[in-house]
Coordinates of C-alpha atoms and ligand atoms in Angstrom, one line a residue:
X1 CA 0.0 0.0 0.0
X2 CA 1.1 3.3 -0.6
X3 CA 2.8 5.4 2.5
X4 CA 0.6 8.9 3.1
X5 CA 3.0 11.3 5.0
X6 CA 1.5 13.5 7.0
X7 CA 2.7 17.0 7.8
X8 CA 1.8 19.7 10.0
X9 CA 1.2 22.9 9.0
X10 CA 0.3 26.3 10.8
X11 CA -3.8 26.8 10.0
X12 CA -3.4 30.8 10.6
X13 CA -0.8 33.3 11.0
X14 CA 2.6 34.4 9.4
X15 CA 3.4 30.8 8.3
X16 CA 0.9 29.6 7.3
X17 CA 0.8 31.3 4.0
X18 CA 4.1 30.7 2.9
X19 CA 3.9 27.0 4.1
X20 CA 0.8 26.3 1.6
X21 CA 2.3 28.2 -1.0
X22 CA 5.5 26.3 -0.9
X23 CA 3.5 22.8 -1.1
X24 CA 1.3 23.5 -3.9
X25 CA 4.3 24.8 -5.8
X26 CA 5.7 21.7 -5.3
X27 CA 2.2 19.9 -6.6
X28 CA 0.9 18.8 -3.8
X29 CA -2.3 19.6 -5.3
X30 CA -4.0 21.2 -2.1
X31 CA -7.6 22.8 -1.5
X32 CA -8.5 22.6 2.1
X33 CA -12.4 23.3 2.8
X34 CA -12.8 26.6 4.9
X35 CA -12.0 25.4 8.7
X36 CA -10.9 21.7 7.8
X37 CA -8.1 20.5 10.1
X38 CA -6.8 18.0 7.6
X39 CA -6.6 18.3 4.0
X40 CA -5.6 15.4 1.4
X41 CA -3.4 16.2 -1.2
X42 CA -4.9 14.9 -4.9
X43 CA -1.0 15.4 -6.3
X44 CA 0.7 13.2 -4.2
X45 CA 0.3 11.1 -1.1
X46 CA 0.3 13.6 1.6
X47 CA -1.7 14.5 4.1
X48 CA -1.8 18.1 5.6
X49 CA -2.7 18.5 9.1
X50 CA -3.5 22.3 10.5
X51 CA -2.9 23.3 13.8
X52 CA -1.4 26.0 15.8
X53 CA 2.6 26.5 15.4
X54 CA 3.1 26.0 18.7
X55 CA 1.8 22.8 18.5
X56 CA 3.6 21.5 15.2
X57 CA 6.8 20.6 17.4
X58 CA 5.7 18.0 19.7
X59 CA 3.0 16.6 17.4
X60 CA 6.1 15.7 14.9
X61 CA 8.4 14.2 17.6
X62 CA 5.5 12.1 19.2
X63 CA 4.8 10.8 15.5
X64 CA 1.5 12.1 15.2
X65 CA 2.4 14.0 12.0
X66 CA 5.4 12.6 9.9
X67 CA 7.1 16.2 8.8
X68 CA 5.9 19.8 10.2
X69 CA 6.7 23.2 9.1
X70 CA 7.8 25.4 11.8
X71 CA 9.9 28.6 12.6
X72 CA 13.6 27.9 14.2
X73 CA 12.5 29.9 17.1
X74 CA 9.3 27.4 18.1
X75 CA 11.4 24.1 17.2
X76 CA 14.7 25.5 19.6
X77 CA 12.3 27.0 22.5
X78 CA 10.6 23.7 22.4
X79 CA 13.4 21.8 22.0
X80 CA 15.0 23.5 25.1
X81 CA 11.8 22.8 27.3
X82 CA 10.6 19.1 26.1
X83 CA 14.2 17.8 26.0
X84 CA 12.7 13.9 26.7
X85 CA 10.6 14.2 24.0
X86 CA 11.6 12.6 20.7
X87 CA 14.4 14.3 18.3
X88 CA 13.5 16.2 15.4
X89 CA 16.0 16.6 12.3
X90 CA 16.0 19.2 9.9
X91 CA 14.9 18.3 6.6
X92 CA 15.4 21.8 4.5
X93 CA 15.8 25.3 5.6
X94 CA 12.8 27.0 3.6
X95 CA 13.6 30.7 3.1
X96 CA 10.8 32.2 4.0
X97 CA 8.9 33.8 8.0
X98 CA 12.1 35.3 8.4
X99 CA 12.6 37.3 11.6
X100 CA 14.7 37.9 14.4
X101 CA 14.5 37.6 18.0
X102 CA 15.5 40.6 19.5
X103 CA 16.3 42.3 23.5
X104 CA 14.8 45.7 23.1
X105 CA 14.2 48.4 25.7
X106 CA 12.5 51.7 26.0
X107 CA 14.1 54.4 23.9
X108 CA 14.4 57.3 26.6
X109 CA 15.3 54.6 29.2
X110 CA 19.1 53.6 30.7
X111 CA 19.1 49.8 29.2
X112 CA 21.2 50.5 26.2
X113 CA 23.2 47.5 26.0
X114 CA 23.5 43.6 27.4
X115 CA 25.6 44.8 30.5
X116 CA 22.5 46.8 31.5
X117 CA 20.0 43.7 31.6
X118 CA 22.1 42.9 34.8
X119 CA 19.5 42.3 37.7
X120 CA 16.4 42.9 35.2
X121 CA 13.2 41.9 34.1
X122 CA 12.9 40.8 30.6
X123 CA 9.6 39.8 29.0
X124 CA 9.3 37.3 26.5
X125 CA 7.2 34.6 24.7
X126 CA 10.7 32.7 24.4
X127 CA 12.0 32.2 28.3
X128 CA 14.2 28.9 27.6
X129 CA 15.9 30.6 24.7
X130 CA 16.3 33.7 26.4
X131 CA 17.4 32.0 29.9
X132 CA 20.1 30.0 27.8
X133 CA 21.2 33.3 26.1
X134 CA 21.6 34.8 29.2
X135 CA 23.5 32.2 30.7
X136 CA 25.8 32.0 27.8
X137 CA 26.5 36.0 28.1
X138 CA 27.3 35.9 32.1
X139 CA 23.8 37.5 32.8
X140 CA 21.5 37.5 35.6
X141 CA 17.8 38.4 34.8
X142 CA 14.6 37.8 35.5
X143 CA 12.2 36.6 32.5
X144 CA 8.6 37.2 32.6
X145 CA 6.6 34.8 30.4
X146 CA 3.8 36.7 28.8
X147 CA 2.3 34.5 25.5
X148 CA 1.8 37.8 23.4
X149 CA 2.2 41.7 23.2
X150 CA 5.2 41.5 24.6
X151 CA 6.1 44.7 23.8
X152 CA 3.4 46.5 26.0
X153 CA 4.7 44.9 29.0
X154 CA 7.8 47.8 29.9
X155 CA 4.7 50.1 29.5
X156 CA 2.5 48.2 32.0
X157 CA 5.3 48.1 34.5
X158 CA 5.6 44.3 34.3
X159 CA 9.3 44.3 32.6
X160 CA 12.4 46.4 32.2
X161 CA 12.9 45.3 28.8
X162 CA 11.7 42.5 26.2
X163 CA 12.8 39.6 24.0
X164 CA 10.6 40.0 21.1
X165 CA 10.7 38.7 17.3
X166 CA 11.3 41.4 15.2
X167 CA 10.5 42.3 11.2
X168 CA 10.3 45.1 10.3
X169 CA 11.3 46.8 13.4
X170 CA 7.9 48.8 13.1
X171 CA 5.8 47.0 16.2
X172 CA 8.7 47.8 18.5
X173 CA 9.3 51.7 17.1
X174 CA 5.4 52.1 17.4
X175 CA 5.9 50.9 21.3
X176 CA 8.8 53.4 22.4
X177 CA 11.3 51.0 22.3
X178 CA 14.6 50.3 20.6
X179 CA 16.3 47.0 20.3
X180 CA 20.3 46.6 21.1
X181 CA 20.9 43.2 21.1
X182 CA 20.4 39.9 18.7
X183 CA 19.4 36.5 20.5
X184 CA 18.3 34.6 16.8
X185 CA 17.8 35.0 13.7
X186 CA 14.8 32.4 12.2
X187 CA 13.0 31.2 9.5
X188 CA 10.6 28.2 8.7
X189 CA 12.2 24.8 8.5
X190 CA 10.8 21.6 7.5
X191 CA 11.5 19.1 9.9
X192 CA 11.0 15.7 10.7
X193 CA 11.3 13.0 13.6
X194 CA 14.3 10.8 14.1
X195 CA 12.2 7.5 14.0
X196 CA 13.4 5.3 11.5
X197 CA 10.7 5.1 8.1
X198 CA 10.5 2.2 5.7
X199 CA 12.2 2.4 2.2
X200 CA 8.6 4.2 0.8
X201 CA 8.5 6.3 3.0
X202 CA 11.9 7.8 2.7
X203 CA 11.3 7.4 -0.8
X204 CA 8.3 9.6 -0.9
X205 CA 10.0 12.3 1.2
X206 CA 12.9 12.2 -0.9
X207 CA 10.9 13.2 -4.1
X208 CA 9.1 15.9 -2.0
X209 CA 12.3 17.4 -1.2
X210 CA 14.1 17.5 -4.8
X211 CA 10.7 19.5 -5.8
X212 CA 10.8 21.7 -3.0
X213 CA 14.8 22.4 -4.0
X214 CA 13.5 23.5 -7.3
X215 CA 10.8 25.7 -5.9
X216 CA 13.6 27.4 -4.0
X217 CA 16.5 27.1 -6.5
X218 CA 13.6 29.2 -9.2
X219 CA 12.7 31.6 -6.8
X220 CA 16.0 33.8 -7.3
X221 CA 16.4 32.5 -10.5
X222 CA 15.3 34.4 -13.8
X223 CA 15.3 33.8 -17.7
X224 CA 16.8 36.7 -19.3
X225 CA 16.4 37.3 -23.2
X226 CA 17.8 40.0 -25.1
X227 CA 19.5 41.2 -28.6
X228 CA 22.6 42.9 -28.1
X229 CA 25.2 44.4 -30.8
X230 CA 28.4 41.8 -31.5
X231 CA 31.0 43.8 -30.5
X232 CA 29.6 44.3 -27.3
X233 CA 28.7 40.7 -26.5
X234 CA 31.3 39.9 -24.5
X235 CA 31.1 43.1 -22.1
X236 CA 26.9 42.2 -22.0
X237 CA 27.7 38.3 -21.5
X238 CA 29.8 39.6 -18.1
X239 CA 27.1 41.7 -16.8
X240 CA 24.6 39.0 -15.9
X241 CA 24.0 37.7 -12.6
X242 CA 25.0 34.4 -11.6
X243 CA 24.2 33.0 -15.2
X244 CA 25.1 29.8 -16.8
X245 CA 26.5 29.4 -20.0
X246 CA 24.5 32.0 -21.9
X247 CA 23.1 30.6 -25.3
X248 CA 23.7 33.1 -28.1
X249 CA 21.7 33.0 -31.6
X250 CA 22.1 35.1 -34.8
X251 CA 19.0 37.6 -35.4
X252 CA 17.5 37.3 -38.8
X253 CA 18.9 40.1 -40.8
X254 CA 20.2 41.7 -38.2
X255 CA 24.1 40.8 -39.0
X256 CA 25.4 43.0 -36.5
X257 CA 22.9 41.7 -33.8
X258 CA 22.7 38.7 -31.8
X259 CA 20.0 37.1 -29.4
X260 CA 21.6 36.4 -26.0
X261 CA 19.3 34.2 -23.7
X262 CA 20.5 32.8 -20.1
X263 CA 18.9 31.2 -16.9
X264 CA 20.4 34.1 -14.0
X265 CA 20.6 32.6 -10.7
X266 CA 20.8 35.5 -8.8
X267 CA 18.7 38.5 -8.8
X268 CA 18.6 41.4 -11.7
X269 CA 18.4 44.8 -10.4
X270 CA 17.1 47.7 -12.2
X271 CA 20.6 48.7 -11.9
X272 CA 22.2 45.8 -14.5
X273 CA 19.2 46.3 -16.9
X274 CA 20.6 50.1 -16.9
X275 CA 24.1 49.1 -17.6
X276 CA 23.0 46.7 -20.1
X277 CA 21.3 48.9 -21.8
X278 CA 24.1 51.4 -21.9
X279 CA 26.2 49.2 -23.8
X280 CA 23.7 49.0 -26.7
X281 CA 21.3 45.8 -25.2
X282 CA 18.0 46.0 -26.3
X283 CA 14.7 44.3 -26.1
X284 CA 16.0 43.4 -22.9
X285 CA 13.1 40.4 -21.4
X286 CA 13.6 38.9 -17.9
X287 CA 10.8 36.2 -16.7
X288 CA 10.3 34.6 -13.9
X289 CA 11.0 30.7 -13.7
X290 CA 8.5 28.4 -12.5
X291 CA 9.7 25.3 -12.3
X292 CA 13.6 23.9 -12.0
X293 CA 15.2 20.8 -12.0
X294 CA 18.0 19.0 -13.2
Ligands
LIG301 P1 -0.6 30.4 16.3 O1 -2.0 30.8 16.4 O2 -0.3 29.4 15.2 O3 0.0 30.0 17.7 P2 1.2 32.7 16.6 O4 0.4 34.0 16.9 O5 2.0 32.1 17.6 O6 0.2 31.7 15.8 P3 2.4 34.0 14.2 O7 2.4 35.4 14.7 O8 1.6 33.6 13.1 O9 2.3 33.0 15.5 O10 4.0 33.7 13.9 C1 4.3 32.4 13.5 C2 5.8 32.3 13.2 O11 6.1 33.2 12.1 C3 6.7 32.8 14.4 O12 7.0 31.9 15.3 C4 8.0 33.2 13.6 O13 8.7 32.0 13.3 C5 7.4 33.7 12.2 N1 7.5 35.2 12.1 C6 7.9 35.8 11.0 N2 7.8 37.1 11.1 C7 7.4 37.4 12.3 C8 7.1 38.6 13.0 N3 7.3 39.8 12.5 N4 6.6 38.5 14.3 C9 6.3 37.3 14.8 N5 6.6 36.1 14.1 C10 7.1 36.1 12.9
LIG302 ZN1 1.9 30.3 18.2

């Protein structure tokens, strides 16, 4: 019979956008009905289970779900706190809910740097990850463990400072405060537990993973065409980013002109197109790749 895998994903909130998108670019073939907490795939067999993110950790390492899709900073406070519970392994790093965890204080206050935190209160949704920082860094503070607007707490009295994740940086200016010190960076990760799976099994996660390689490898990754004058071709061949081999084709009767098309793994600015242009490219064309592989 074939193996379903099931993975855990969030159901709402900053990861649980990018977590979908990611698996039906890689043709999972999923459309959940509004408030469903499991969803089967039609493109391959996988079965999505949605829950809350804080969740996802545990309910891969007890081998209720097979793989989950989580941020670094839920799988290492987790980690940290449920140590007996089974190991999870990282699958793939997945480029995407990037933030940072940050110590941040109020801006017209006297904690400007770690040194200060000495003999504080520190508020955070994150207390094993902060208490190991802290420890690592030869400080003693006291965490307060509040599940969410963290940043109010300095305001209410109940902290001298917080460890909060940080975007933008927006939440925390709107708040009065200013951040001084780094903890983490994260972003989501695809994970899986350490039990051992039979040979269809690995072989199904295997081909999951070479598709989701080639949803990340295309997301940088452009296809640029344009004509450009012989005698410059060499100059224009140089200025593209991170391409491969470009393939270069006369123009028909255009004897002075030749079509230059390559796959650019790295990103084109505005900036290249310019410079391209100034040394006589034209009809300059760069798409967007949807697929890769091989
Ligand atoms: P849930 O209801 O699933 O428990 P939540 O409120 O705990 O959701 P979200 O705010 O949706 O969680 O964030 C989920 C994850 O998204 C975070 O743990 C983090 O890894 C990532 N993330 C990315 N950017 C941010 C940000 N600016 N603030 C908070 N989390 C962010
Ligand atoms: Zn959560």
């Amino acid at each position: 019979m074939t193996p379903v895998l099931r993975i855990a994903v969030q159901k709402k909130g900053r990861l649980a956008t990018g977590s979908l998108k990611l698996l039906e670019q890689a043709g999972l073939g999923i459309s959940p009905n509004p408030g469903a907490l499991t969803c089967r795939a039609r493109g391959l067999p996988f079965e999505l289970l949605f829950v809350r993110d804080d969740d996802i950790p545990s309910l891969v390492a007890k081998g209720v779900c097979d793989l989950g899709i989580a941020g670094e900073n839920v799988l290492r406070e987790e980690a940290l706190e449920n140590a007996q519970d089974g190991k999870l392994q990282t699958v793939r790093a997945l480029g995407f809910s990037h933030c940072t965890l940050k110590l941040a204080a109020p801006k017209e206050g006297t904690i400007k740097t770690l040194a200060d935190l000495q003999g504080c209160k520190i508020a955070t949704s994150y207390p094993q990850i902060l208490a190991k920082y802290l420890q690592d860094q030869g400080i003693k503070a006291q965490c307060v463990t509040l599940k969410g607007a963290v940043e109010i707490a300095p305001a209410l009295g109940l902290s001298d400072a917080i460890c909060d994740l940080v975007s933008s940086g927006a939440t925390l200016a709107a708040n009065g405060l200013a951040d001084f010190a780094t903890v983490m960076q994260s972003e989501a990760l695809l994970v899986r537990n350490d039990t051992s799976w039979d040979e269809a099994r690995e072989a199904l996660l295997a081909r999951l993973l070479r598709r989701i390689d080639g949803v990340i490898a295309s997301r940088a990754t452009k296809y640029i065409m344009l004509n450009a004058p012989k005698d410059a071709l060499d100059e224009i061949t140089a200025l593209l980013p991170g391409a491969d081999a470009p393939t270069i084709m006369p123009l028909a009767g255009r004897d002075d002109q030749m079509a230059v098309h390559a796959v650019c793994r790295e990103t084109i600015f505005w900036d290249t197109l310019e410079q391209l242009e100034a040394r006589g490219a034209h009809a300059i064309l760069v798409l967007p790749i949807e697929k890769m592989m091989g």
